[in-house]
Amino acid sequence: MSVISKAIHILDYLVPQGSEREVSVTAISRELDMPVQSVHRILGSLAEHGFVTQNQKTKKYKLGLSIMKYGFLMWDSLMLRSTARPYMEQLSRQTKETVYLAARENTEGVYIDSIDSPQVLKISEPIGLRLPLFIGASNRVILAFMPQNARDRLLQDVDWSSIPSLKPLTREGIEQELEIIRNRGYAVTSGEATEGTTGIAAPIFSYENTVIGSLNCAGPSIRFTPEKIEQYSCLVKKNAELVSKELGYRNLYRMRG
């Protein structure tokens, strides 16, 4: 059995059964038929990263806060997808364009759900597509509403000469656009991730008042006239705000249009 498998077995064994569970090294060793030294070494590594914690009085172990953190992240992702789906369907009916749901994962935005346009000429990107947060409307709108220190850290590490964008981008240009996005509450980009396409995106916030994703309407640029962009941006914003509200966000940044 690999070390990773052993660690997973230990974590499974520590899952509370109705009440919080603290277990000694010897008990884990006995129940899982593992050498005491192995259990001790694995628990030490898990404790170092916060996955387990040791009671200094009893010397017994229980699950740590890192497990809760990853659990909440998974829960947020599942909640985001299930909550957003009806509003994605509504936006799809309203615009007849492709609708995407994106979530933030570290320094990237990832498509986690989509509804294809019913039109013959349409945009269709795969679920799981990930790009840096400064490329494309669905990602840039997330970046715009992140805390400033997090934005600064992300942008200062970018090698602008080798980014996967179809258009040349600079930090100065991105920062100017982020300010515009924050003021109007949505992002519009054309031909950055896919040639000949335009996307309009608005942010989605969690109950913790944190931006966790975005709702995006995208299609061929030829159909996205200034009038359509104005119309669709209002629809995207409104639906994104409704998703945020249902997720428990109460401090809506804008309620215009």
Short mmCIF file of C-alpha atoms in Angstrom, two decimals:
data_model
loop_
_atom_site.label_atom_id
_atom_site.label_comp_id
_atom_site.label_asym_id
_atom_site.label_seq_id
_atom_site.Cartn_x
_atom_site.Cartn_y
_atom_site.Cartn_z
CA MET A 1 0.00 0.00 0.00
CA SER A 2 1.40 3.41 -0.98
CA VAL A 3 1.98 6.20 1.53
CA ILE A 4 -0.84 8.21 -0.08
CA SER A 5 -3.25 5.27 0.26
CA LYS A 6 -2.25 4.87 3.92
CA ALA A 7 -2.82 8.57 4.55
CA ILE A 8 -6.28 8.39 2.96
CA HIS A 9 -7.18 5.37 5.10
CA ILE A 10 -6.10 7.25 8.23
CA LEU A 11 -8.15 10.32 7.27
CA ASP A 12 -11.18 8.11 6.56
CA TYR A 13 -10.78 6.47 9.97
CA LEU A 14 -10.71 9.87 11.68
CA VAL A 15 -13.99 11.03 10.12
CA PRO A 16 -16.40 11.72 13.03
CA GLN A 17 -19.17 9.19 13.60
CA GLY A 18 -21.86 11.44 15.06
CA SER A 19 -19.42 13.31 17.31
CA GLU A 20 -15.84 14.56 17.09
CA ARG A 21 -13.33 11.74 17.06
CA GLU A 22 -9.88 11.74 18.69
CA VAL A 23 -7.80 8.59 18.25
CA SER A 24 -4.39 7.52 19.49
CA VAL A 25 -1.55 6.39 17.24
CA THR A 26 -1.69 2.86 18.67
CA ALA A 27 -5.45 2.60 18.09
CA ILE A 28 -5.03 3.68 14.46
CA SER A 29 -2.16 1.22 14.05
CA ARG A 30 -4.25 -1.60 15.45
CA GLU A 31 -7.46 -0.84 13.57
CA LEU A 32 -5.80 -0.26 10.19
CA ASP A 33 -3.13 -2.93 10.61
CA MET A 34 -0.27 -0.50 10.00
CA PRO A 35 3.08 -0.31 11.82
CA VAL A 36 3.05 2.27 14.64
CA GLN A 37 6.08 4.02 13.16
CA SER A 38 4.37 4.40 9.78
CA VAL A 39 1.21 5.81 11.37
CA HIS A 40 3.27 8.22 13.46
CA ARG A 41 5.24 9.43 10.45
CA ILE A 42 2.13 9.90 8.25
CA LEU A 43 0.25 11.71 11.02
CA GLY A 44 3.24 14.02 11.44
CA SER A 45 3.11 14.96 7.75
CA LEU A 46 -0.67 15.40 7.80
CA ALA A 47 -0.43 17.58 10.92
CA GLU A 48 2.25 19.73 9.27
CA HIS A 49 -0.26 20.67 6.54
CA GLY A 50 -3.24 21.04 8.85
CA PHE A 51 -5.13 17.92 7.78
CA VAL A 52 -4.99 16.50 11.31
CA THR A 53 -4.35 18.10 14.67
CA GLN A 54 -3.00 16.62 17.90
CA ASN A 55 -4.47 17.18 21.36
CA GLN A 56 -1.40 18.17 23.39
CA LYS A 57 -2.86 16.70 26.59
CA THR A 58 -4.07 13.30 25.37
CA LYS A 59 -1.66 13.10 22.37
CA LYS A 60 -4.59 11.83 20.30
CA TYR A 61 -5.35 12.99 16.76
CA LYS A 62 -8.45 14.35 15.03
CA LEU A 63 -9.20 15.90 11.65
CA GLY A 64 -7.83 19.42 11.14
CA LEU A 65 -9.15 22.62 9.58
CA SER A 66 -7.57 21.96 6.16
CA ILE A 67 -10.06 19.16 5.61
CA MET A 68 -12.87 21.61 6.33
CA LYS A 69 -11.33 24.19 3.99
CA TYR A 70 -11.22 21.78 1.04
CA GLY A 71 -14.67 20.50 1.91
CA PHE A 72 -16.10 24.01 1.83
CA LEU A 73 -14.36 24.72 -1.48
CA MET A 74 -15.95 21.62 -3.00
CA TRP A 75 -19.31 22.56 -1.48
CA ASP A 76 -19.03 26.10 -2.89
CA SER A 77 -18.31 24.69 -6.35
CA LEU A 78 -21.26 22.29 -6.24
CA MET A 79 -23.55 24.98 -4.85
CA LEU A 80 -22.43 27.46 -7.51
CA ARG A 81 -23.20 25.04 -10.35
CA SER A 82 -26.61 23.90 -9.08
CA THR A 83 -27.70 27.41 -8.07
CA ALA A 84 -26.58 29.04 -11.31
CA ARG A 85 -28.11 26.50 -13.71
CA PRO A 86 -31.68 27.95 -13.83
CA TYR A 87 -30.28 31.44 -14.39
CA MET A 88 -27.98 30.14 -17.12
CA GLU A 89 -31.02 28.63 -18.83
CA GLN A 90 -32.87 31.92 -18.47
CA LEU A 91 -29.95 33.90 -19.93
CA SER A 92 -29.71 31.40 -22.78
CA ARG A 93 -33.39 31.93 -23.64
CA GLN A 94 -33.01 35.71 -23.39
CA THR A 95 -29.93 36.03 -25.62
CA LYS A 96 -29.94 32.88 -27.80
CA GLU A 97 -26.14 32.89 -27.32
CA THR A 98 -23.84 30.42 -25.57
CA VAL A 99 -23.76 30.81 -21.80
CA TYR A 100 -20.84 29.81 -19.57
CA LEU A 101 -20.36 29.50 -15.84
CA ALA A 102 -16.77 30.04 -14.70
CA ALA A 103 -15.15 29.52 -11.32
CA ARG A 104 -11.86 30.76 -9.96
CA GLU A 105 -9.13 28.22 -9.26
CA ASN A 106 -6.01 29.94 -7.91
CA THR A 107 -4.71 32.17 -10.72
CA GLU A 108 -7.01 30.77 -13.41
CA GLY A 109 -10.64 30.80 -14.41
CA VAL A 110 -12.25 27.47 -15.33
CA TYR A 111 -15.46 26.78 -17.22
CA ILE A 112 -17.54 24.49 -14.99
CA ASP A 113 -20.83 24.52 -16.93
CA SER A 114 -22.24 25.74 -20.24
CA ILE A 115 -25.35 25.90 -22.42
CA ASP A 116 -24.79 26.01 -26.16
CA SER A 117 -26.49 28.58 -28.37
CA PRO A 118 -29.37 27.14 -30.47
CA GLN A 119 -28.04 29.05 -33.48
CA VAL A 120 -26.02 27.38 -36.24
CA LEU A 121 -23.12 29.83 -35.94
CA LYS A 122 -22.12 29.68 -32.29
CA ILE A 123 -19.29 29.49 -29.78
CA SER A 124 -18.68 26.17 -28.07
CA GLU A 125 -15.75 25.90 -25.68
CA PRO A 126 -15.19 22.73 -23.60
CA ILE A 127 -16.03 22.40 -19.91
CA GLY A 128 -12.75 22.44 -18.01
CA LEU A 129 -11.16 25.06 -20.28
CA ARG A 130 -8.87 27.16 -18.09
CA LEU A 131 -7.08 30.42 -18.80
CA PRO A 132 -5.28 33.03 -16.68
CA LEU A 133 -7.65 35.38 -14.86
CA PHE A 134 -6.62 38.35 -16.98
CA ILE A 135 -7.66 36.75 -20.31
CA GLY A 136 -11.28 36.82 -21.48
CA ALA A 137 -14.37 38.47 -20.01
CA SER A 138 -15.40 35.53 -17.80
CA ASN A 139 -12.00 35.54 -16.10
CA ARG A 140 -11.19 39.24 -16.06
CA VAL A 141 -14.42 40.11 -14.28
CA ILE A 142 -13.42 37.72 -11.48
CA LEU A 143 -9.99 39.37 -11.28
CA ALA A 144 -11.58 42.84 -11.15
CA PHE A 145 -13.50 42.07 -7.97
CA MET A 146 -10.74 40.23 -6.13
CA PRO A 147 -8.99 42.06 -3.25
CA GLN A 148 -6.36 44.51 -4.51
CA ASN A 149 -3.42 42.75 -2.86
CA ALA A 150 -4.43 39.47 -4.54
CA ARG A 151 -4.72 41.22 -7.93
CA ASP A 152 -1.32 42.86 -7.49
CA ARG A 153 0.37 39.57 -6.60
CA LEU A 154 -1.14 37.83 -9.60
CA LEU A 155 -0.30 40.55 -12.13
CA GLN A 156 3.26 41.13 -10.93
CA ASP A 157 4.19 37.50 -11.66
CA VAL A 158 2.99 37.54 -15.29
CA ASP A 159 5.45 37.19 -18.16
CA TRP A 160 3.55 39.40 -20.60
CA SER A 161 5.67 38.27 -23.54
CA SER A 162 4.40 34.68 -23.40
CA ILE A 163 0.74 34.81 -22.37
CA PRO A 164 -1.86 32.64 -24.23
CA SER A 165 -3.87 35.59 -25.59
CA LEU A 166 -4.60 36.28 -29.25
CA LYS A 167 -4.22 40.01 -28.54
CA PRO A 168 -1.18 41.72 -26.99
CA LEU A 169 -1.88 42.60 -23.36
CA THR A 170 0.02 44.71 -20.84
CA ARG A 171 -0.29 45.10 -17.08
CA GLU A 172 -1.05 48.82 -17.45
CA GLY A 173 -3.82 48.13 -19.96
CA ILE A 174 -5.32 45.35 -17.85
CA GLU A 175 -5.33 47.49 -14.69
CA GLN A 176 -7.09 50.34 -16.52
CA GLU A 177 -9.72 47.93 -17.77
CA LEU A 178 -10.20 46.38 -14.33
CA GLU A 179 -11.13 49.81 -13.00
CA ILE A 180 -13.71 50.22 -15.77
CA ILE A 181 -15.12 46.76 -15.01
CA ARG A 182 -15.51 47.54 -11.31
CA ASN A 183 -17.33 50.79 -12.13
CA ARG A 184 -19.84 49.30 -14.56
CA GLY A 185 -20.15 45.83 -13.02
CA TYR A 186 -19.37 43.70 -16.09
CA ALA A 187 -16.58 42.89 -18.56
CA VAL A 188 -16.57 42.76 -22.38
CA THR A 189 -13.76 41.27 -24.45
CA SER A 190 -13.38 40.39 -28.13
CA GLY A 191 -10.97 38.01 -29.82
CA GLU A 192 -8.71 37.28 -26.83
CA ALA A 193 -9.29 33.59 -26.10
CA THR A 194 -10.98 32.68 -29.42
CA GLU A 195 -10.75 34.61 -32.68
CA GLY A 196 -13.91 36.38 -33.86
CA THR A 197 -15.80 36.00 -30.59
CA THR A 198 -17.14 38.45 -28.03
CA GLY A 199 -17.91 37.69 -24.41
CA ILE A 200 -19.82 39.59 -21.73
CA ALA A 201 -19.43 38.52 -18.10
CA ALA A 202 -20.58 39.59 -14.64
CA PRO A 203 -19.24 38.46 -11.26
CA ILE A 204 -20.85 35.98 -8.87
CA PHE A 205 -20.28 36.42 -5.13
CA SER A 206 -20.58 33.97 -2.24
CA TYR A 207 -22.20 34.43 1.18
CA GLU A 208 -18.72 35.46 2.39
CA ASN A 209 -18.82 38.51 0.07
CA THR A 210 -16.07 36.93 -2.03
CA VAL A 211 -16.08 36.72 -5.82
CA ILE A 212 -16.13 32.99 -6.67
CA GLY A 213 -17.07 32.92 -10.34
CA SER A 214 -18.80 34.60 -13.24
CA LEU A 215 -21.70 34.27 -15.64
CA ASN A 216 -20.75 34.76 -19.27
CA CYS A 217 -22.64 35.22 -22.54
CA ALA A 218 -20.54 34.67 -25.68
CA GLY A 219 -20.98 34.47 -29.42
CA PRO A 220 -19.63 35.51 -32.82
CA SER A 221 -18.51 39.15 -32.73
CA ILE A 222 -20.51 39.88 -35.88
CA ARG A 223 -23.73 39.48 -33.85
CA PHE A 224 -22.51 41.52 -30.87
CA THR A 225 -23.38 45.00 -32.09
CA PRO A 226 -23.14 47.94 -29.63
CA GLU A 227 -26.91 47.70 -29.12
CA LYS A 228 -26.74 43.96 -28.39
CA ILE A 229 -23.79 44.42 -26.02
CA GLU A 230 -25.76 47.02 -24.06
CA GLN A 231 -28.82 44.75 -23.93
CA TYR A 232 -26.94 41.56 -23.07
CA SER A 233 -24.75 43.22 -20.42
CA CYS A 234 -27.89 44.18 -18.47
CA LEU A 235 -29.21 40.62 -18.72
CA VAL A 236 -25.89 39.03 -17.73
CA LYS A 237 -25.52 41.37 -14.74
CA LYS A 238 -29.08 40.80 -13.55
CA ASN A 239 -28.82 37.02 -13.72
CA ALA A 240 -25.39 37.00 -12.04
CA GLU A 241 -26.80 39.17 -9.24
CA LEU A 242 -29.68 36.73 -8.76
CA VAL A 243 -27.22 33.82 -8.47
CA SER A 244 -25.17 35.76 -5.90
CA LYS A 245 -28.28 36.62 -3.91
CA GLU A 246 -29.38 32.98 -3.85
CA LEU A 247 -25.90 31.96 -2.66
CA GLY A 248 -26.36 34.26 0.33
CA TYR A 249 -24.60 37.40 -0.88
CA ARG A 250 -26.43 40.42 0.49
CA ASN A 251 -24.17 43.37 -0.27
CA LEU A 252 -24.77 43.67 -4.01
CA TYR A 253 -22.14 45.91 -5.63
CA ARG A 254 -24.59 47.35 -8.16
CA MET A 255 -28.28 47.12 -8.81
CA ARG A 256 -28.38 49.14 -12.02
CA GLY A 257 -30.08 48.08 -15.20
#
